[in-house]
Coordinates of C-alpha atoms in Angstrom, one line a residue:
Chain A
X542 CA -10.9 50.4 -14.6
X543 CA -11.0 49.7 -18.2
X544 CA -8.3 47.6 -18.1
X545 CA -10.2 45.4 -15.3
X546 CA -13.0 45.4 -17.7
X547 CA -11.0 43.7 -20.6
X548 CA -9.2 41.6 -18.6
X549 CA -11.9 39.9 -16.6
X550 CA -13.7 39.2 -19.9
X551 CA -10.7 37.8 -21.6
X552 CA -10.8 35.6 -18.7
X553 CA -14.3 34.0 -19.1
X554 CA -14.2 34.3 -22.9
X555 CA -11.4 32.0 -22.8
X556 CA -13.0 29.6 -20.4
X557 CA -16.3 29.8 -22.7
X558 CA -14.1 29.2 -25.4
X559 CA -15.5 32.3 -27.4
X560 CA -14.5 35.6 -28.9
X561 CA -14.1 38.8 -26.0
X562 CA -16.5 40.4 -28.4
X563 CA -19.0 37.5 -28.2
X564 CA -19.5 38.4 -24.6
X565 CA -22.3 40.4 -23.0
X566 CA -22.6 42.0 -19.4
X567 CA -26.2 40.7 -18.9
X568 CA -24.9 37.4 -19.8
X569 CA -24.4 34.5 -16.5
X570 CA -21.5 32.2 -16.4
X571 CA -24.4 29.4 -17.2
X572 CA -25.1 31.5 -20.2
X573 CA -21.8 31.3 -21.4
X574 CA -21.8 27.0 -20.5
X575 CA -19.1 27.6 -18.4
X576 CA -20.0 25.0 -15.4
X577 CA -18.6 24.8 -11.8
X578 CA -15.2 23.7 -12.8
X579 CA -15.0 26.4 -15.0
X580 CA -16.2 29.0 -12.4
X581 CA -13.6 28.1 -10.1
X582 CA -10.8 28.2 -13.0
X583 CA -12.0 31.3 -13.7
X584 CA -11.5 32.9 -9.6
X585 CA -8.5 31.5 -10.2
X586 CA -7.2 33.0 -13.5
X587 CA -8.8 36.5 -12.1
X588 CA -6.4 36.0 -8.1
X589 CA -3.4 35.5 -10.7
X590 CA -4.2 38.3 -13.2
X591 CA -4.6 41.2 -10.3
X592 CA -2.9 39.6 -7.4
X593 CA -6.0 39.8 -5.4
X594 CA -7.8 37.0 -3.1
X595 CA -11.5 36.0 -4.3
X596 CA -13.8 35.7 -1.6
X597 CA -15.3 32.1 -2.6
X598 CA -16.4 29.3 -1.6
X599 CA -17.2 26.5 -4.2
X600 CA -19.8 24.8 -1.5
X601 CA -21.7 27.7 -1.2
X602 CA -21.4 30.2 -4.0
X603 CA -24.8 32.2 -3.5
X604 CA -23.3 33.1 0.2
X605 CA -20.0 34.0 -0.8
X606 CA -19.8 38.2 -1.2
X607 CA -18.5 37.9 -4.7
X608 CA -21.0 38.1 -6.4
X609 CA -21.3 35.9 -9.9
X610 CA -24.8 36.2 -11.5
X611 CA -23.4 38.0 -14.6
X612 CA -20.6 39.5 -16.3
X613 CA -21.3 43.0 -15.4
X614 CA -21.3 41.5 -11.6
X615 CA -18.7 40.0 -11.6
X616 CA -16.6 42.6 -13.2
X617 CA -17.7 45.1 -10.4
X618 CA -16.9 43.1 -8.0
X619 CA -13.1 42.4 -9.5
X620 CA -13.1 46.3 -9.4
X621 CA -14.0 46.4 -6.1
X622 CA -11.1 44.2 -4.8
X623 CA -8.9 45.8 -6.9
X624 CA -9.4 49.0 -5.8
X625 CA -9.6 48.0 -2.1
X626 CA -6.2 46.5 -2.6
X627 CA -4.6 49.9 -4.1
X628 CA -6.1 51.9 -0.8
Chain B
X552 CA -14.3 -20.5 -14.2
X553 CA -14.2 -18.4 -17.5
X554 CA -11.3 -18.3 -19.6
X555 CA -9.9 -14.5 -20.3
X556 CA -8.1 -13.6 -23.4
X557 CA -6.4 -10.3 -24.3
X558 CA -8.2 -8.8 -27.6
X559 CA -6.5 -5.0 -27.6
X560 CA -3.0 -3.6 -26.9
X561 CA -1.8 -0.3 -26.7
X562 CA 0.8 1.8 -25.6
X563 CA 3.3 4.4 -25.6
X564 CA 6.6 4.1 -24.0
X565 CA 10.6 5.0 -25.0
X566 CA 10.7 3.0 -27.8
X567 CA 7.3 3.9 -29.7
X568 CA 4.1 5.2 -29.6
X569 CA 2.2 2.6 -30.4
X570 CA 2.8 -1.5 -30.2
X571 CA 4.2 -1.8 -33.5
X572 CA 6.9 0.7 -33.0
X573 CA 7.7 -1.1 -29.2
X574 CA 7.4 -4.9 -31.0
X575 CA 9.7 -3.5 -33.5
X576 CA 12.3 -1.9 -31.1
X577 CA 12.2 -4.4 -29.6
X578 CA 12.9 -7.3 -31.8
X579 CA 15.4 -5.0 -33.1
X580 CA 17.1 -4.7 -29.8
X581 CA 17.1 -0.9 -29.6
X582 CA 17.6 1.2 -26.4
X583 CA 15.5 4.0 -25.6
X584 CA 17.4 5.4 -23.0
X585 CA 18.9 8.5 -23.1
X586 CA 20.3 11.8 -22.1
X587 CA 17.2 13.4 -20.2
X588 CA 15.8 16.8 -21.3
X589 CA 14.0 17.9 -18.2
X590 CA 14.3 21.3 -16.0
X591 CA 17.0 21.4 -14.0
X592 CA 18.8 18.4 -15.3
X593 CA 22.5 19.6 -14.5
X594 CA 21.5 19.7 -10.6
X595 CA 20.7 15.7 -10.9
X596 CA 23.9 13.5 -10.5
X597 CA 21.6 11.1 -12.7
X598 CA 21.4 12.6 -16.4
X599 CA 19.8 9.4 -18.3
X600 CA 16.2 7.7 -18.4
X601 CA 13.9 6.1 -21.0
X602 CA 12.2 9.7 -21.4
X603 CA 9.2 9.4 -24.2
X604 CA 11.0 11.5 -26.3
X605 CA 9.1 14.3 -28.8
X606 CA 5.9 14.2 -27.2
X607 CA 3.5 16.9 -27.9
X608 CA 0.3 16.9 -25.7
X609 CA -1.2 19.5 -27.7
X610 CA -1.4 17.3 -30.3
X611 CA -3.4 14.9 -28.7
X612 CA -5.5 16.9 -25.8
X613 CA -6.7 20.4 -26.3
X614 CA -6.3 22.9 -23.1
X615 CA -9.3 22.1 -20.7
X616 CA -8.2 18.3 -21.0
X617 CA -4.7 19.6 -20.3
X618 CA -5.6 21.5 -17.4
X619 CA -6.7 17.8 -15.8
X620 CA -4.4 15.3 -17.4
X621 CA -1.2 14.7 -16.0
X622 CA 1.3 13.3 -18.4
X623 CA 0.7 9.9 -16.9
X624 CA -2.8 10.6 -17.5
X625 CA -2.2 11.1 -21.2
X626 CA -0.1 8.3 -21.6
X627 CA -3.0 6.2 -20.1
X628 CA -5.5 7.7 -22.9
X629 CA -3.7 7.2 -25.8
X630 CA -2.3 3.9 -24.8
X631 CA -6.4 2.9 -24.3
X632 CA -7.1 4.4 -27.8
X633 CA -4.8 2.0 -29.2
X634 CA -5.9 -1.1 -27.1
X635 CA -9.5 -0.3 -27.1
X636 CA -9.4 0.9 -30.9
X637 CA -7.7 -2.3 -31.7
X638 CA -10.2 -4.7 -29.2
X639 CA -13.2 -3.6 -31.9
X640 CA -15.4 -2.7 -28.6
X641 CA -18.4 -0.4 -28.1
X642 CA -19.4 0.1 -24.3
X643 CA -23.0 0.4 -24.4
X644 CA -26.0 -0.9 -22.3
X645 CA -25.2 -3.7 -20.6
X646 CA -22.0 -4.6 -21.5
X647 CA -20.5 -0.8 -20.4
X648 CA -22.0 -2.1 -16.7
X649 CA -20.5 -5.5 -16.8
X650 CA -17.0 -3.1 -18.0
X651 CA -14.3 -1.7 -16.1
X652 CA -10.6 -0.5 -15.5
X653 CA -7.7 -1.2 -13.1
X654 CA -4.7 0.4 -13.7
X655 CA -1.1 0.3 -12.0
X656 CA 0.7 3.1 -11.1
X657 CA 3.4 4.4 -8.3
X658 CA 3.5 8.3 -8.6
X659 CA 0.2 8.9 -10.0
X660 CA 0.4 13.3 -11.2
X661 CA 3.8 13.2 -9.6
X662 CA 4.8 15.9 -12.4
X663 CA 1.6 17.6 -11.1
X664 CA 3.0 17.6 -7.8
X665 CA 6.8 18.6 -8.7
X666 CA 5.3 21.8 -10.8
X667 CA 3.0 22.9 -7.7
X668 CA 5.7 22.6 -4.9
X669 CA 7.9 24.3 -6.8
X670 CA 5.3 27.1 -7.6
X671 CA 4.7 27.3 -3.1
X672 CA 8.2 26.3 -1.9
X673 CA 10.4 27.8 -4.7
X674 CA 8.8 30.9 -6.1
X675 CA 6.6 31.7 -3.0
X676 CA 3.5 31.6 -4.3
X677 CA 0.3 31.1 -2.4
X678 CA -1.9 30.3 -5.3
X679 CA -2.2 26.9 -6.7
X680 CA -4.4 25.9 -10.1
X681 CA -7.9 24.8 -8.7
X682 CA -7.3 21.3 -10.5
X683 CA -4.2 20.2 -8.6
X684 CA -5.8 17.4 -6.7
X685 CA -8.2 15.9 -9.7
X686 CA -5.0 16.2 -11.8
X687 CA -2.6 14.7 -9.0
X688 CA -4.6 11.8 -8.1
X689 CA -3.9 8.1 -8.0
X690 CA -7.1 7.3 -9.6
X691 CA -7.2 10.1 -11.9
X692 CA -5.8 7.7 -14.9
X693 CA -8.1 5.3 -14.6
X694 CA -11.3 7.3 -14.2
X695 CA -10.4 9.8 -17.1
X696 CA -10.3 6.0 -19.0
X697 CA -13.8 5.4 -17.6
X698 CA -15.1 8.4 -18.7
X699 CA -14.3 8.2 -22.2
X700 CA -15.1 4.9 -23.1
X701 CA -18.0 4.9 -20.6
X702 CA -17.0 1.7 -18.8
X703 CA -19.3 1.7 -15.7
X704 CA -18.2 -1.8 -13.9
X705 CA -15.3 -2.4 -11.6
X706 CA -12.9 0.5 -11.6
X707 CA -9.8 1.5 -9.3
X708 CA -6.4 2.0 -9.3
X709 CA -3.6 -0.4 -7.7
X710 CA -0.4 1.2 -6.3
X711 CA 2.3 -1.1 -5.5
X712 CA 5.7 0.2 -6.3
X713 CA 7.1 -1.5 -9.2
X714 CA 4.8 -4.6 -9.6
X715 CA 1.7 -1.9 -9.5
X716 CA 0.7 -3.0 -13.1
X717 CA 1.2 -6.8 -12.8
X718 CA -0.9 -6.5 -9.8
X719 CA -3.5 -4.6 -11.8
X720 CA -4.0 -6.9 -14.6
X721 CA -3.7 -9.6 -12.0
X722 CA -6.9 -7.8 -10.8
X723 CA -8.5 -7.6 -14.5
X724 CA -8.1 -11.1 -14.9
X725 CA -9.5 -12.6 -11.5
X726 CA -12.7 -10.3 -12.2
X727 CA -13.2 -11.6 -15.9
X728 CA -12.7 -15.0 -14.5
X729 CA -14.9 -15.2 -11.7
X730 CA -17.4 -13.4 -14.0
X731 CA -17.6 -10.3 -12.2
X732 CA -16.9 -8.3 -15.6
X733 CA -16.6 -9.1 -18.6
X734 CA -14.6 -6.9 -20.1
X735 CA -11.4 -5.3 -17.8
X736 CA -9.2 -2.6 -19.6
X737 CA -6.2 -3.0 -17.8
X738 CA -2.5 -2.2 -17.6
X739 CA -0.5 0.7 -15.9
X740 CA 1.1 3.9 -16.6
X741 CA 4.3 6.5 -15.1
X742 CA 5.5 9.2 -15.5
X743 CA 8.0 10.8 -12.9
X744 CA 11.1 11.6 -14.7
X745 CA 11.0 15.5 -13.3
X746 CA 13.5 16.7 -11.1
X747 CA 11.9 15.8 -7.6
X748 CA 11.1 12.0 -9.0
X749 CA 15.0 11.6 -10.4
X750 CA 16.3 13.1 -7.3
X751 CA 14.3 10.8 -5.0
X752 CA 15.4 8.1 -6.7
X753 CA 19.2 9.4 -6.5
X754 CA 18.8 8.9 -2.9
X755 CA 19.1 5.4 -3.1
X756 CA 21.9 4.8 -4.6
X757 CA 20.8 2.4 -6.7
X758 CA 20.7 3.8 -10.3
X759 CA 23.2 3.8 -12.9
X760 CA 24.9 6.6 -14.7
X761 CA 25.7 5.0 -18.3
X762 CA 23.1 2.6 -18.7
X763 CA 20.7 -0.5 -17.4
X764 CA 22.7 -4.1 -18.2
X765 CA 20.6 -6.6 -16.5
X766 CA 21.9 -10.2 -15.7
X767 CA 25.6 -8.4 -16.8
X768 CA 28.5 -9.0 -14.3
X769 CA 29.1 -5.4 -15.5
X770 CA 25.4 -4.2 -14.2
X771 CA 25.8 -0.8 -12.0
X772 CA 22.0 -0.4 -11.4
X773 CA 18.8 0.4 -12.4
X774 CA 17.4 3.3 -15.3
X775 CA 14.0 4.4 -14.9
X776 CA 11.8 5.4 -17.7
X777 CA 8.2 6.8 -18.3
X778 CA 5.1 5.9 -20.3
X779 CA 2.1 3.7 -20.1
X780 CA 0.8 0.0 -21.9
X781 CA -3.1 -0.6 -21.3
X782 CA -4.5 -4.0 -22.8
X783 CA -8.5 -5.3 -23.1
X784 CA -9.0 -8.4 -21.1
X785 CA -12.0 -9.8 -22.8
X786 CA -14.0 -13.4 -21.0
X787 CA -12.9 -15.6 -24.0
X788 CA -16.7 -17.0 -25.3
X789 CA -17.9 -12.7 -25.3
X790 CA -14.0 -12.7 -28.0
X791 CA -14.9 -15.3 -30.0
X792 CA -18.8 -14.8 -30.7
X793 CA -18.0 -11.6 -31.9
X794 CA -14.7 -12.9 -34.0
X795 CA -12.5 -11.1 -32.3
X796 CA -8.5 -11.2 -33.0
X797 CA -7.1 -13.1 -29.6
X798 CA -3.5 -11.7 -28.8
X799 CA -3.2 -14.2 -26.4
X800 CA -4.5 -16.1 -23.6
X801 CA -4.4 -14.6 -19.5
X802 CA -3.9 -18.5 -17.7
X803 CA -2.5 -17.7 -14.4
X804 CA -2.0 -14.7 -11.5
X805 CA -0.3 -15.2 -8.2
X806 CA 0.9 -12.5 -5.8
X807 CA 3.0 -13.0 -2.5
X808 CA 4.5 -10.9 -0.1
X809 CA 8.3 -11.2 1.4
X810 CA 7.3 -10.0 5.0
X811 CA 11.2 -9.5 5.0
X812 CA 12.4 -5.9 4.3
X813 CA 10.7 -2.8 2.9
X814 CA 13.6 -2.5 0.2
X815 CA 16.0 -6.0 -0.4
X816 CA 13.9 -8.5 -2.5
X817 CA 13.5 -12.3 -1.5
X818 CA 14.1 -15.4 -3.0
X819 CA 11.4 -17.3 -1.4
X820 CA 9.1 -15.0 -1.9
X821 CA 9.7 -14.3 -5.8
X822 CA 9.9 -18.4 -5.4
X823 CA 6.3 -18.4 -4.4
X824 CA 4.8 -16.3 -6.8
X825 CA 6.2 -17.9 -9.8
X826 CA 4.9 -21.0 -8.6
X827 CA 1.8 -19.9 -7.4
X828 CA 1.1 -18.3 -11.0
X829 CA 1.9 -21.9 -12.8
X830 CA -0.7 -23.6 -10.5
X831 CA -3.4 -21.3 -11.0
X832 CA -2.8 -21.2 -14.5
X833 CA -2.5 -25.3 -14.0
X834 CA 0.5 -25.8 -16.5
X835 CA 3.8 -27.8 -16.1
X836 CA 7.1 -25.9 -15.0
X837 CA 8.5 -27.6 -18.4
X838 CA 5.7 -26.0 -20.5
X839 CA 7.5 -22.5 -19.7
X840 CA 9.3 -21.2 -22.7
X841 CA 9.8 -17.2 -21.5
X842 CA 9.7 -15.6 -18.7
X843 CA 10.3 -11.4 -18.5
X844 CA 12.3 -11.1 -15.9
X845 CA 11.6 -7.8 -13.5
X846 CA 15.5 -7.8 -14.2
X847 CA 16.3 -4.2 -13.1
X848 CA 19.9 -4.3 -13.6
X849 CA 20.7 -4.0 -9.5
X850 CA 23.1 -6.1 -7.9
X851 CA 19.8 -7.2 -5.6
X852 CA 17.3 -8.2 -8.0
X853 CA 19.2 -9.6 -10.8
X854 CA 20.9 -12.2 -8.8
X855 CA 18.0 -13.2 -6.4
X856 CA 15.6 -13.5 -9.3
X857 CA 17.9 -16.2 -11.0
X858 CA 17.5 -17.8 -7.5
X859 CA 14.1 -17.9 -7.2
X860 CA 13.6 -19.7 -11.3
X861 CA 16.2 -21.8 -10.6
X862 CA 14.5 -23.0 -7.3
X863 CA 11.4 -22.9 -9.1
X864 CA 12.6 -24.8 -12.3
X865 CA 14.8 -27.0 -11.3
X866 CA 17.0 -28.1 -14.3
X867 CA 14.1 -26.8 -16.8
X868 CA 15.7 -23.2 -15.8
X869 CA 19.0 -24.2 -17.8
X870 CA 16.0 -24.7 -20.9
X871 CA 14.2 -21.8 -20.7
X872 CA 14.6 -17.8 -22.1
X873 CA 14.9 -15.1 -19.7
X874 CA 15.1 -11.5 -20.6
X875 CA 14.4 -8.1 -19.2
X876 CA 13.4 -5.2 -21.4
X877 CA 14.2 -2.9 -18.9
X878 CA 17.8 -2.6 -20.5
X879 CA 15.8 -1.0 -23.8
X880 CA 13.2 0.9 -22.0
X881 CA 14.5 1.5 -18.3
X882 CA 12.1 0.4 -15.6
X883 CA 8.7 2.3 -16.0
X884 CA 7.9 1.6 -12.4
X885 CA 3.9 1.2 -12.0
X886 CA 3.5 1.1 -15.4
X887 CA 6.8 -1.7 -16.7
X888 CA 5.1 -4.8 -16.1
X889 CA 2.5 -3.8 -18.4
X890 CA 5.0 -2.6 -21.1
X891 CA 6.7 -5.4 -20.7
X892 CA 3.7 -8.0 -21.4
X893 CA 4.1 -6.9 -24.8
X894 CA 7.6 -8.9 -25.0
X895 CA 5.5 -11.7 -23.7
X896 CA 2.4 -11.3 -26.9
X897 CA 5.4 -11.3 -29.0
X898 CA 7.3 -14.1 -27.9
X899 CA 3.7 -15.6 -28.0
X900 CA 2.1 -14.3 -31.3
X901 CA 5.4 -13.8 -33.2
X902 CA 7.9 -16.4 -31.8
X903 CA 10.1 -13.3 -31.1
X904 CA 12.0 -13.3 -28.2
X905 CA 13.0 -10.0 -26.9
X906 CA 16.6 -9.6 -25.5
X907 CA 18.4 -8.3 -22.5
X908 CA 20.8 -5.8 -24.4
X909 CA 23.9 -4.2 -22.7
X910 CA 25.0 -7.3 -22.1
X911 CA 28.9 -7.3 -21.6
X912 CA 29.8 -10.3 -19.0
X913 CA 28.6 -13.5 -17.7
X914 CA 27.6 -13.7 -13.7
X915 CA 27.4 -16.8 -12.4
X916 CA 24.8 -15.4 -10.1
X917 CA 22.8 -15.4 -12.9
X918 CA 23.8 -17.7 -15.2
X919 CA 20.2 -18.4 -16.8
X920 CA 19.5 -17.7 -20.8
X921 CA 19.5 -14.3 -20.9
X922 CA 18.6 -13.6 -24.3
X923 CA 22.1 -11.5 -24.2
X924 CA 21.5 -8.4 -27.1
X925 CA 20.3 -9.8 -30.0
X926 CA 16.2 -11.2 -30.0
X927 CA 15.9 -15.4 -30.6
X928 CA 13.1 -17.0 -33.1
X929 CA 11.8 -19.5 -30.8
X930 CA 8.3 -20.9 -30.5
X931 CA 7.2 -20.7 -26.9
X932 CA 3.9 -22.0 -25.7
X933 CA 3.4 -20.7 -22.0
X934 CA 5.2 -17.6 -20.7
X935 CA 5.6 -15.5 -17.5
X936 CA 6.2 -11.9 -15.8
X937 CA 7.5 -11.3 -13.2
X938 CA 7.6 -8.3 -11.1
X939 CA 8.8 -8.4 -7.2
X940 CA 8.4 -4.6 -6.0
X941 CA 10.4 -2.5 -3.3
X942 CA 8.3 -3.6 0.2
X943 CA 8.6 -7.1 -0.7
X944 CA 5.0 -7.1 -3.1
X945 CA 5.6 -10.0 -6.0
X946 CA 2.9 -10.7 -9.3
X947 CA 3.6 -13.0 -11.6
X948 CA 1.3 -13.4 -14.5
X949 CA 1.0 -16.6 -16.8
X950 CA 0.2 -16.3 -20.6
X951 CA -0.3 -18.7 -23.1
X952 CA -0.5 -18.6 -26.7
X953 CA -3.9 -18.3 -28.1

């Protein structure tokens, strides 16, 4: 799931406008500036990249079961799906 | 009543990318209609259109702006750099309340929309960009404008067909009149020369294959074309205590509707709005010196428009210039009669009349001073624009020279 890794922060790196390396797994999309337009840009960049559906909802976001509150989070949870979509 | 001046111009549009570049295709009589360079090109039956040729967004907007701006959207930007640049203005305080924009426009993201069916209907897929809608949307233009220049008065968007921008700056004017801003950025902007928009119009039948002749006996239909003109209606005492350059002076607005047919024009009803706009502007029929004619180059238009002036002018019509741009930049739908108001500034500022090129044979069904190819030094005092939209919807604005 390395792959997954790298991928999913290419994605938000390039949303934060930053460097892959400048990103941390503690860090939260806040963190990183990257507000609600950005978040949902990012889902979206992350369905396309794996071919997987996000579980989201942009009106509720704490209730949706992806869950978002850091890097390492959300990067678990992209392995998650993605694994649940190769069983 | 306040009086309303124009103190900023800008645009970008077939035959420049800024006002100067237009005024001087213009007065040169140059056609910016062309060959178009757009996907899928040989399954169109219609291969030409005023396309704003060696554009490069990432010039101009970096990749989140991209993400939300149409092209129509980034025509409307850089055509409100220019004008606003040029007006000298800072929206602050109060004056950014007592601010606002109306903008024309037919498609709106119709690009945006052409991309994103394709994507779902063509390549099957069942994933869209999350910006689709903010991107596509009527409005979207117009707010972006807002948003940079922080203008936080009157703002919408006006969509009707072909005289969408007339109608919008119609808008402008009324509200800096009856003092309900001070300040309007105004104008229109389109941009649907993509497959779906070309193919659409192919269904009418009304477009030509070689070129747009307006007023020609040889005329075989209409060419459209793409790009944006925004201007700075400013209340004329706020222009002149801060010594601002006046382009010219807003005097009259009418609109009328044919009740008739959702596609044939009418001569009463163009009738009525060219004489509704000279009494609100309260000038003499003799005083007009130009009119821009919508003059699409269709059998339909072309004739009944030389109806209506000659109804409206009586013998005066045989005295006055009438051109149509349209045959240099093809017809720019919600965004022409705002291109086109810069042929009026000119004939205005400049004593430049613009002409109707392509011009190959008389009509007696429009046998009005064309302006036929070449532009005229002529001082005018008092012009007018006309634009009579499909569904019958007819503005006619009324400038005069400042």
């Amino acid at each position: 799931m390395a792959n997954v890794r790298e991928q999913v922060i290419g994605i938000i790196a390039e949303q934060a406008v930053l460097e892959p390396s400048d990103i941390s797994m503690e860090q939260s999309l806040e963190d990183l500036g990257i507000d609600s337009m950005g978040l949902v840009e990012s889902i979206f960049s992350i369905e396309e990249a794996f071919d997987i559906q996000v579980p989201f909802n942009a009106n509720e976001p704490e209730k949706s079961e992806f869950d978002i509150s850091s890097v390492a989070a959300i990067i678990a949870a992209v392995e998650g799906l993605v694994a649940k979509q190769k069983a | 009543m306040k009086r309303v001046v124009i103190t900023g111009a800008g645009t970008i549009n077939p035959l420049g990318a800024s006002v100067p570049e237009t005024l001087e295709a213009m007065a040169e009589g140059r056609c910016g209609i062309g060959e178009l360079d757009i996907r899928d090109v040989d399954r169109l039956t219609i291969k030409i259109g005023g396309q704003v040729k060696g554009y490069e967004a990432d010039t101009h907007f970096n990749r989140q702006q991209q993400a939300l701006y149409d092209r129509y959207t980034q025509f409307t930007l850089l055509a409100a750099r220019e004008a606003i640049g040029q007006s000298g203005l800072v929206f602050s305080g109060q004056l950014a309340a007592e601010a606002g924009v109306v903008l024309g426009t037919s498609g709106g993201g119709l690009n945006t929309q052409d991309e994103n069916y394709r994507a779902v209907y063509e390549e099957g897929k069942n994933r869209v960009h999350p910006f689709v809608i903010p991107k596509l949307m009527n409005n979207a233009a117009a707010s972006h404008v807002s948003m940079e220049w922080n203008l936080k008065g009157p703002s919408f968007t006006v969509a009707t067909a072909c005289a969408s921008s007339n109608h919008a700056m119609g808008q402008a004017f009324w509200l800096v009149r009856s003092g309900a801003a001070r300040v309007m950025v105004t104008g229109g902007s389109e941009s649907m020369l993509c497959f779906g928009g070309v193919k659409a119009w192919e269904g009418l039948r009304v477009m030509s294959k070689d070129a747009c002749r307006p007023f020609s006996a040889t005329r075989n239909g209409m060419v459209q074309g793409e790009g944006a003109g925004v201007f700075v209606f400013e209340e004329m005492g706020h222009a002149k205590k801060r010594g601002a350059e006046i382009l010219a002076e807003v005097v009259g607005f009418s609109m009328s509707s044919d009740a008739a047919d959702i596609v044939m024009p009418s001569k009463q009803g163009a009738a009525r709005a060219i004489t509704g706009a000279l009494k609100d502007a309260r000038v003499e029929r003799e005083a007009v010196g130009y009119i821009n004619a919508h003059g699409t180059g269709t059998a339909a238009n072309d004739k009944t428009e030389c109806a209506a002036v000659a109804d409206v002018f009586g013998s005066h019509a045989d005295r006055l210039m009438i051109s149509s741009t349209k045959s240099m930049h093809g017809h720019l739908i919600g965004g022409t009669g705002a291109v086109e108001l810069l042929a009026c500034i000119m004939a205005l500022r400049d004593g430049v009349i613009a002409p109707t090129i392509g011009y190959q044979e008389p009509d007696p069904e429009c046998a009005l001073d064309v302006v036929p190819n070449t532009a005229r030094e002529a001082q005018v005092d008092v012009v007018l624009s006309n634009a009579f939209a499909f569904g019958g919807l007819n503005a006619v604005l009324a400038l005069k020279a400042a």
